[in-house]
Each structure stands twice: as C-alpha cells, then as structure tokens.
Amino acid sequence: MSAERSKARSTAVRLAGVGVAGAALLLLSGCDVGSAVDGFGWPQNGITEQSKRMYDLWIGSTVAALIVGIFVWALIFWCVIRYRKRGDKLPVQTRFNMPMEFLYTIAPVLVVSVLFYYTAIVQTDVNRTTTNPAVTVEVEAFKWNWQFNYQDGPTEDGRVGKTVTSTLGTTEIIPILVLPTGRTIRFEETSRDVIHSFWVPELLFKRDVFPGNVRNVFEVTIDQEGAYVGRCAELCGTYHSMMNFELRSVSGAKYDQFIAAKLSGQTTQQALQTIGEDPLASTTSPFPTRRDESNFNPAGTAAGTGN
Ligand SMILES: [Cu+2]
C-alpha cells in the first residue's frame, strides 16, 4: 500500500470517528438540539410523558438521518472532485471489492436496525397499559359530539368499569374533559355510530374511536395544567368539523374536588366553578349549526342540555 493511500485511509478513519462521536453527543442532547431547530417540524408542546418520548425519538432519528446524509453528500462531492476526468485513459475498473460490498450492505441494515430498535422501544412505552390506572375515562363519540364517562376503572378480570359520572357535549355546550396531572389516566374509547378519532394536538397522537366491541385503550400521564382543544380527526359526517371538545388538566386535588362536586349532583359547568375553573371552554366554541333535538341525533341519546 502506498504511503499516500495509507495516509488517506487514516484521515478517513479519523473523520468517521469524529462523525460517530458527534452523532452520539447530538443524540444524548436530543432535546436541546430539537429546540434549536424548531423540533425539525415536530410540535414541541407535548403535555404528556409519552409525547416527550416520541419527540426525542423524532429528534434522534432526524439527527441520525442528517449525519448519514452529510456523510453521503461529502463522499459524492469528494469522488466528483478527486476522480474527475483528467485525460482519455480509462481509470482502474474495480469490481467485486468485497470489503466495499460488505460495507454498503451491512451499513444500511445497521441503520435500519437501530431505528427499528428505538422505534419499538418508544412504541411499546407509549402503548403500555397498566392493570391499575389512577383514573379511567371512557370516551364515547357519536355524531357529532362527545360524552366522557368517568369510571371506577377496569375490574380485576379485565371487564369494563362502571360509570361514576359523565360529561356530555351538546349543540350549545362544548364538553370539557377534566383530568388530573401526574396520574396515570386510562382512556377507553368507543363509538355509538361510525369511526371517529380522538385528537388533542398536545397529546401528539390521534386515536381512532371504533363502534361495536372494539375498545381503543391507551394510557397517558399529563404533566402540565392548562386548557387544550380537542377535535375529531376522522371524517365522520356532515358536522365532523364541529365535533370539538376541551381537555382541561388540573391538579390532582382539584380533580378530586371536581368529581366530588359532580357526584353531589352538580353539572360539569357548576363543578368547574366549584374548583375555581372557567365553566366554559376557552379554546373552542360551539358552532351555529341550527340543529335541534328533532334533527340532531334522533335516537335521543345525546340531546338535551349539558350535564
Ligand atoms: Cu367524528
């Protein structure tokens, strides 16, 4: 091997080492990198532990993709310049270079494996459910509103818990889903008619709500108090766009007071006032649909005033 080639190789090895170290550093400081580049387009306002894990996965994957991209672009430009045409003599034709062929087969497999590994871990984390969640809320979707049933949790043998108290949305009142911060919250989704989708953008995912015996179950822990708009994200019919709700996350103590107030017979709006919260949704408002009980949900299951 010539001295020149050996020097080039050691430089390449050194550069690769610097690249790997840089990548590791960037991945370790995923959050800071993300905020510096506006999350690479990923929303940065997640309010659950689960959303932060998904955010970190996105930042890590994007940084890794950029590093691979920069490495490949550098190789391309290096080849273009280093091996540009200098005369009519054909350069040495190399075929069956086993180390090279091995490298460009194994490298993409490695990249995909690492991405797959971290995706599987985060996905399993986000989808994990417990046997004993602190709060269970049944999300019942229907054309075109929501009912939230606070339940006493799933039973030991896995059966659906009993509804303790409910909040129902109407044409005039946006339903407010009151939930505590810092507790494991189990959502059990079910639909009375067609497929809807439960979407609070700050949760950073949408979960389809299916009719029939399919219950879409997931759990989150909210770590931020506030009011967040919720929407139906599945085109479900004429008034799909008006199927909004509000997620109101409050402290655990306030949540307990809220449930107690509801159990004492107060409406959701009164109970919200009892705990010192705005009784009406602040992130969205009802739409003037000119619907009444005769043309809105004729089965009669959802008509009436808010409760
Ligand atoms: Cu819907």
PDB file of C-alpha atoms and ligand atoms in Angstrom, residues 141-142 144 146 194-197 232-236 240 243, ligand 1:
ATOM      1  CA  ALA A 141     -68.027   9.511  20.446  1.00  0.00           C
ATOM      2  CA  PHE A 142     -71.194   9.973  18.429  1.00  0.00           C
ATOM      3  CA  TRP A 144     -71.433  14.785  16.347  1.00  0.00           C
ATOM      4  CA  TRP A 146     -68.618  13.546  22.827  1.00  0.00           C
ATOM      5  CA  VAL A 194     -69.235   5.474  12.901  1.00  0.00           C
ATOM      6  CA  ILE A 195     -65.468   5.727  13.275  1.00  0.00           C
ATOM      7  CA  HIS A 196     -64.332   8.956  14.914  1.00  0.00           C
ATOM      8  CA  SER A 197     -60.879   9.922  16.095  1.00  0.00           C
ATOM      9  CA  CYS A 232     -62.477  14.627  15.925  1.00  0.00           C
ATOM     10  CA  ALA A 233     -59.810  13.759  13.371  1.00  0.00           C
ATOM     11  CA  GLU A 234     -61.772  11.257  11.294  1.00  0.00           C
ATOM     12  CA  LEU A 235     -64.182  12.492   8.625  1.00  0.00           C
ATOM     13  CA  CYS A 236     -67.351  11.135  10.203  1.00  0.00           C
ATOM     14  CA  HIS A 240     -67.496  16.384  11.656  1.00  0.00           C
ATOM     15  CA  MET A 243     -67.058  17.911  16.898  1.00  0.00           C
TER      16      MET A 243
HETATM   17 CU    CU B   1     -66.274  12.368  14.427  1.00  0.00          CU
END
